[in-house]
Amino acid sequence: MKENLLALCESFIANRDTVKRVYKLESDYVYPCCANIFTSRGLEAEEEKLLECKRIIKSQAGVFSNFRGSIEAPLASFMALESDPEGKMALAQEYYGLLKQYFWGSEYLTLIAVLLTDLADRQTVDEKIARGREIYQRMKKEHPFLTSSEDSVFAVMLAFSEKDNDALIEEMEACYRLLKEKFMSSNSMQTVSHVLAMAEGTPEDKTDRLIRLYDAIRNAGGKYGKYHELATLAALSLQAGDLDETTRDMLDADEFLSQQKGYGVFGMDRRTRMMHAAMIVSDLLAPNEPTQAAALTGTLSMIAAQEMAMVAIIAASASASAMSASSSH
């Protein structure tokens, strides 16, 4: 395994364990999501800082607020990156209020508000949200039964694209049709098409790269899921240069994770583990300086796609919690 990849794997596990000490009762799906917030930025999670952020959230958001629940630990992790976490929380709440003028309140809307604090200032944020609402309505028109509140995250992030709305919708639909030839899940393919639409290149080239990477992993003996996991692989496929090298890195990261607590025989399944390997390899390939200037150019697709993939992880967490609650009755 490459030394820098090994360092990222070790950082990922250390950060996961730190978050787990602060948030003891979260779904196991949430901890890796939080871990990657730190690992992708080359930072080490600090227990005291996370506890401080946890206190800030509890003091500023009621128990039934959308700033709590399954989004709270990722929110605290984002806040812990800042020198002024209280200011981050206040700005996120301000942006959440603006978002609610265009969308229904939800935990997904909270995630958008947090992402916007890094991408938009007060002068431009309303314009981006308004455009995001237009894109969301276009999504809803194309897929009325598939489009739901989680797609609002993608719609607002797509509002930062330099492509016009017609081009974005056309690309999404083209990617969706091509992906459906390979994969079955309509809802998951819609999510993946949103991620791919952010990148440059033709729909054919982008979907082909994703499919080739997926097949290479499977052919090499790895197990990669066909559902919510694919958004993360789509983000990785946008960044990957040599797909064979990326496949080797994926398998190396997966092998490392298989030996860690929480990933063994009684831990997460192989498909989820491989998705986490994809997250780590994405960190390996990410730009070193993801500044706002870079985000507003063609690099936006690569930076944002990693964060957008967290939506699928949070959705999976919510789904797993719902299934657990149902089976207990």
XYZ file of C-alpha atoms in Angstrom:
329
model
C 0.000 0.000 0.000
C 1.184 3.538 -0.765
C 2.482 5.387 2.293
C 0.159 8.347 1.786
C -2.828 6.038 1.384
C -1.893 4.144 4.557
C -1.663 7.460 6.418
C -5.157 8.405 5.222
C -6.559 5.011 6.255
C -5.057 5.361 9.722
C -6.350 8.931 9.996
C -9.828 7.798 8.924
C -10.006 5.162 11.680
C -8.551 7.495 14.334
C -11.044 10.223 13.413
C -13.932 7.745 13.408
C -13.032 6.592 16.909
C -12.725 10.162 18.204
C -16.154 11.111 16.895
C -17.574 7.888 18.330
C -16.324 8.808 21.817
C -18.216 12.110 21.634
C -21.355 10.774 19.913
C -21.750 7.354 21.472
C -25.216 6.366 20.269
C -25.201 7.337 16.592
C -25.777 4.933 13.717
C -22.605 3.201 12.561
C -23.227 4.765 9.146
C -22.683 8.270 10.518
C -19.227 7.829 12.097
C -17.329 7.176 8.825
C -19.107 10.154 7.270
C -17.846 12.352 10.116
C -14.385 10.798 9.991
C -14.035 11.690 6.337
C -14.889 15.347 6.995
C -11.606 15.560 8.907
C -9.553 13.091 6.857
C -10.395 14.751 3.536
C -8.899 17.986 4.892
C -5.821 16.373 6.408
C -6.949 17.178 9.948
C -7.174 15.233 13.192
C -10.485 15.269 15.063
C -10.106 16.668 18.593
C -12.436 15.393 21.278
C -12.548 18.686 23.184
C -13.350 20.687 20.057
C -16.138 18.283 19.124
C -17.567 18.496 22.648
C -17.517 22.283 22.392
C -19.385 22.107 19.068
C -21.864 19.641 20.550
C -22.578 22.097 23.370
C -23.054 24.962 20.905
C -25.549 22.953 18.840
C -27.528 21.932 21.923
C -27.608 25.517 23.203
C -28.769 26.982 19.871
C -31.066 24.246 18.529
C -33.997 22.600 20.301
C -34.326 18.849 20.610
C -36.745 18.678 17.653
C -34.693 21.004 15.444
C -33.394 19.780 12.089
C -29.940 20.718 13.378
C -30.195 17.672 15.635
C -30.864 14.014 14.815
C -28.639 12.130 12.357
C -27.185 15.378 10.989
C -25.879 16.613 14.367
C -22.606 14.664 14.428
C -21.649 15.665 10.838
C -22.632 19.262 11.671
C -20.421 19.225 14.766
C -17.597 17.821 12.635
C -17.919 20.637 10.104
C -18.012 23.179 12.936
C -14.921 21.634 14.541
C -12.907 22.589 11.450
C -13.449 26.275 12.247
C -11.676 28.694 14.562
C -15.130 30.182 15.269
C -17.561 27.253 15.446
C -20.258 29.425 17.042
C -20.073 31.791 14.075
C -20.310 28.817 11.715
C -23.453 27.609 13.484
C -25.011 31.088 13.426
C -24.323 31.495 9.698
C -25.684 28.000 8.967
C -28.881 28.890 10.835
C -29.152 32.147 8.889
C -28.742 30.287 5.587
C -31.220 27.647 6.744
C -33.790 30.410 7.217
C -33.168 31.591 3.647
C -33.429 28.036 2.315
C -36.791 27.544 4.028
C -38.204 30.309 1.842
C -37.691 27.955 -1.119
C -37.729 24.391 0.317
C -39.440 22.376 3.038
C -37.422 22.132 6.249
C -35.466 18.885 6.695
C -32.122 17.508 7.862
C -31.023 17.636 4.239
C -31.734 21.361 4.228
C -29.484 21.670 7.276
C -26.688 19.959 5.340
C -27.141 22.415 2.452
C -26.973 25.336 4.880
C -23.685 24.047 6.306
C -22.154 23.438 2.847
C -23.233 26.919 1.739
C -21.281 28.533 4.559
C -18.118 27.430 2.727
C -19.286 28.225 -0.805
C -21.353 31.415 -0.721
C -21.237 34.771 1.039
C -24.260 36.771 2.151
C -24.268 38.778 -1.094
C -24.572 35.760 -3.397
C -26.245 33.066 -1.309
C -29.860 34.047 -2.041
C -29.196 34.022 -5.791
C -27.695 30.504 -5.571
C -30.594 29.209 -3.459
C -33.141 30.671 -5.874
C -31.373 29.015 -8.792
C -31.231 25.780 -6.830
C -35.000 25.939 -6.416
C -35.415 26.334 -10.193
C -33.181 23.303 -10.800
C -35.091 21.300 -8.188
C -38.403 22.114 -9.889
C -36.938 20.952 -13.201
C -35.799 17.704 -11.524
C -39.279 17.247 -10.091
C -40.823 17.768 -13.509
C -38.595 15.084 -15.052
C -38.972 12.583 -12.181
C -41.970 13.511 -9.992
C -41.923 10.258 -8.018
C -38.147 9.929 -7.617
C -37.364 13.518 -6.598
C -37.529 14.116 -2.833
C -36.111 16.390 -0.144
C -32.634 14.846 -0.374
C -32.404 16.056 -3.980
C -32.617 19.648 -2.755
C -28.968 19.305 -1.662
C -27.888 18.390 -5.168
C -30.057 21.091 -6.736
C -28.454 23.859 -4.672
C -24.944 22.513 -5.235
C -25.642 22.337 -8.974
C -26.551 26.030 -8.816
C -22.813 26.749 -8.585
C -22.204 25.140 -11.979
C -21.260 27.372 -14.896
C -23.560 25.291 -17.113
C -27.033 26.702 -17.655
C -30.079 24.923 -16.261
C -31.096 23.413 -19.600
C -27.627 21.900 -20.054
C -27.598 20.529 -16.499
C -30.999 18.860 -16.849
C -30.060 17.462 -20.255
C -26.827 15.998 -18.826
C -28.613 14.528 -15.813
C -31.188 12.839 -18.016
C -28.558 11.495 -20.417
C -26.487 10.087 -17.530
C -29.611 8.621 -15.934
C -30.627 6.798 -19.112
C -27.123 5.389 -19.636
C -26.789 4.262 -16.013
C -30.165 2.532 -16.083
C -28.791 0.218 -18.769
C -26.302 -1.107 -16.190
C -27.927 -0.618 -12.782
C -31.473 -1.216 -11.578
C -32.215 1.306 -8.811
C -33.948 4.344 -10.304
C -33.587 6.463 -7.170
C -29.876 5.734 -6.754
C -29.210 6.370 -10.443
C -30.888 9.757 -10.183
C -28.509 10.664 -7.346
C -25.500 9.459 -9.330
C -26.620 11.438 -12.382
C -26.619 14.606 -10.247
C -23.030 13.988 -9.178
C -21.874 13.290 -12.740
C -23.681 16.330 -14.156
C -21.395 18.621 -12.169
C -18.296 17.454 -14.019
C -16.973 18.351 -17.446
C -17.123 15.794 -20.237
C -19.860 14.033 -22.137
C -22.477 11.883 -20.373
C -21.137 8.896 -22.305
C -17.561 9.428 -21.112
C -18.548 10.058 -17.474
C -20.881 7.091 -17.152
C -18.375 4.877 -18.981
C -15.634 5.759 -16.473
C -17.922 4.966 -13.551
C -18.992 1.644 -15.039
C -15.410 0.684 -15.918
C -14.256 1.442 -12.371
C -17.187 -0.503 -10.910
C -16.455 -3.498 -13.151
C -12.716 -3.363 -12.426
C -13.370 -3.548 -8.680
C -15.786 -6.454 -9.097
C -13.443 -8.299 -11.479
C -10.605 -7.932 -8.984
C -12.672 -9.647 -6.296
C -14.035 -6.578 -4.537
C -17.709 -6.119 -3.673
C -19.216 -2.751 -4.521
C -22.905 -2.008 -3.994
C -25.329 -0.943 -6.728
C -27.462 1.409 -4.651
C -26.677 4.361 -2.357
C -22.966 3.425 -2.454
C -22.641 4.420 -6.121
C -22.731 8.188 -5.486
C -19.383 7.882 -3.709
C -17.880 5.817 -6.535
C -19.186 8.372 -9.034
C -17.347 11.126 -7.142
C -14.184 9.017 -7.190
C -14.485 8.230 -10.901
C -14.508 11.980 -11.652
C -11.145 12.381 -9.931
C -9.400 9.170 -10.932
C -6.688 9.302 -13.570
C -5.574 5.711 -14.120
C -8.548 3.477 -13.310
C -6.350 0.408 -12.789
C -4.273 2.273 -10.205
C -7.423 3.568 -8.515
C -8.785 0.022 -8.374
C -5.590 -1.190 -6.680
C -5.806 1.659 -4.175
C -9.441 0.772 -3.476
C -8.577 -2.868 -2.794
C -5.636 -1.873 -0.572
C -7.826 0.493 1.465
C -10.544 -2.161 1.688
C -8.028 -4.736 2.923
C -6.829 -2.291 5.601
C -10.391 -1.590 6.742
C -11.233 -5.312 6.863
C -8.717 -5.665 9.710
C -10.179 -2.807 11.767
C -12.757 -2.984 14.539
C -16.246 -2.495 13.135
C -15.401 -4.008 9.746
C -14.742 -7.623 10.628
C -17.053 -10.637 10.570
C -19.618 -8.964 12.825
C -19.091 -5.466 11.477
C -20.285 -3.605 8.400
C -20.919 -5.567 5.229
C -18.348 -5.703 2.429
C -20.259 -3.296 0.162
C -20.369 -0.587 2.818
C -16.709 -1.183 3.653
C -15.755 -0.751 0.009
C -17.753 2.490 -0.135
C -15.659 3.769 2.769
C -12.534 2.699 0.872
C -13.782 4.832 -2.032
C -14.150 7.810 0.318
C -10.549 7.417 1.477
C -9.164 7.055 -2.057
C -11.141 10.175 -3.049
C -9.228 12.005 -0.303
C -5.989 10.737 -1.818
C -6.888 12.256 -5.199
C -8.501 15.496 -3.954
C -6.883 18.894 -4.640
C -4.547 19.993 -1.844
C -5.988 23.485 -1.669
C -9.775 23.330 -2.145
C -10.286 27.091 -2.037
C -13.471 28.917 -2.944
C -11.842 30.154 -6.152
C -11.119 26.576 -7.177
C -14.606 25.502 -6.168
C -16.165 28.015 -8.516
C -14.248 26.655 -11.505
C -14.229 23.182 -12.981
C -12.891 21.749 -9.709
C -16.310 22.278 -8.083
C -17.518 18.929 -9.384
C -14.698 17.064 -7.630
C -14.828 18.929 -4.321
C -18.596 19.106 -3.998
C -19.211 15.544 -5.181
C -17.307 14.162 -2.179
C -19.493 16.141 0.198
C -22.645 15.438 -1.808
C -21.966 11.726 -1.475
C -22.523 12.163 2.262
C -26.203 12.674 1.505
C -26.415 9.038 0.440
C -24.703 7.950 3.658
C -27.042 10.013 5.836
C -30.012 8.688 3.867
C -28.794 5.140 4.420
C -28.461 5.873 8.129
C -32.018 7.197 8.317
C -33.286 4.190 6.369
C -31.443 1.743 8.616
C -32.802 3.476 11.735
C -36.343 3.295 10.346
C -35.967 -0.417 9.553
C -34.574 -1.077 13.027
C -37.470 0.757 14.668
C -39.967 -1.150 12.511
C -38.466 -4.547 13.322
C -38.557 -3.815 17.064
C -42.352 -3.546 17.066
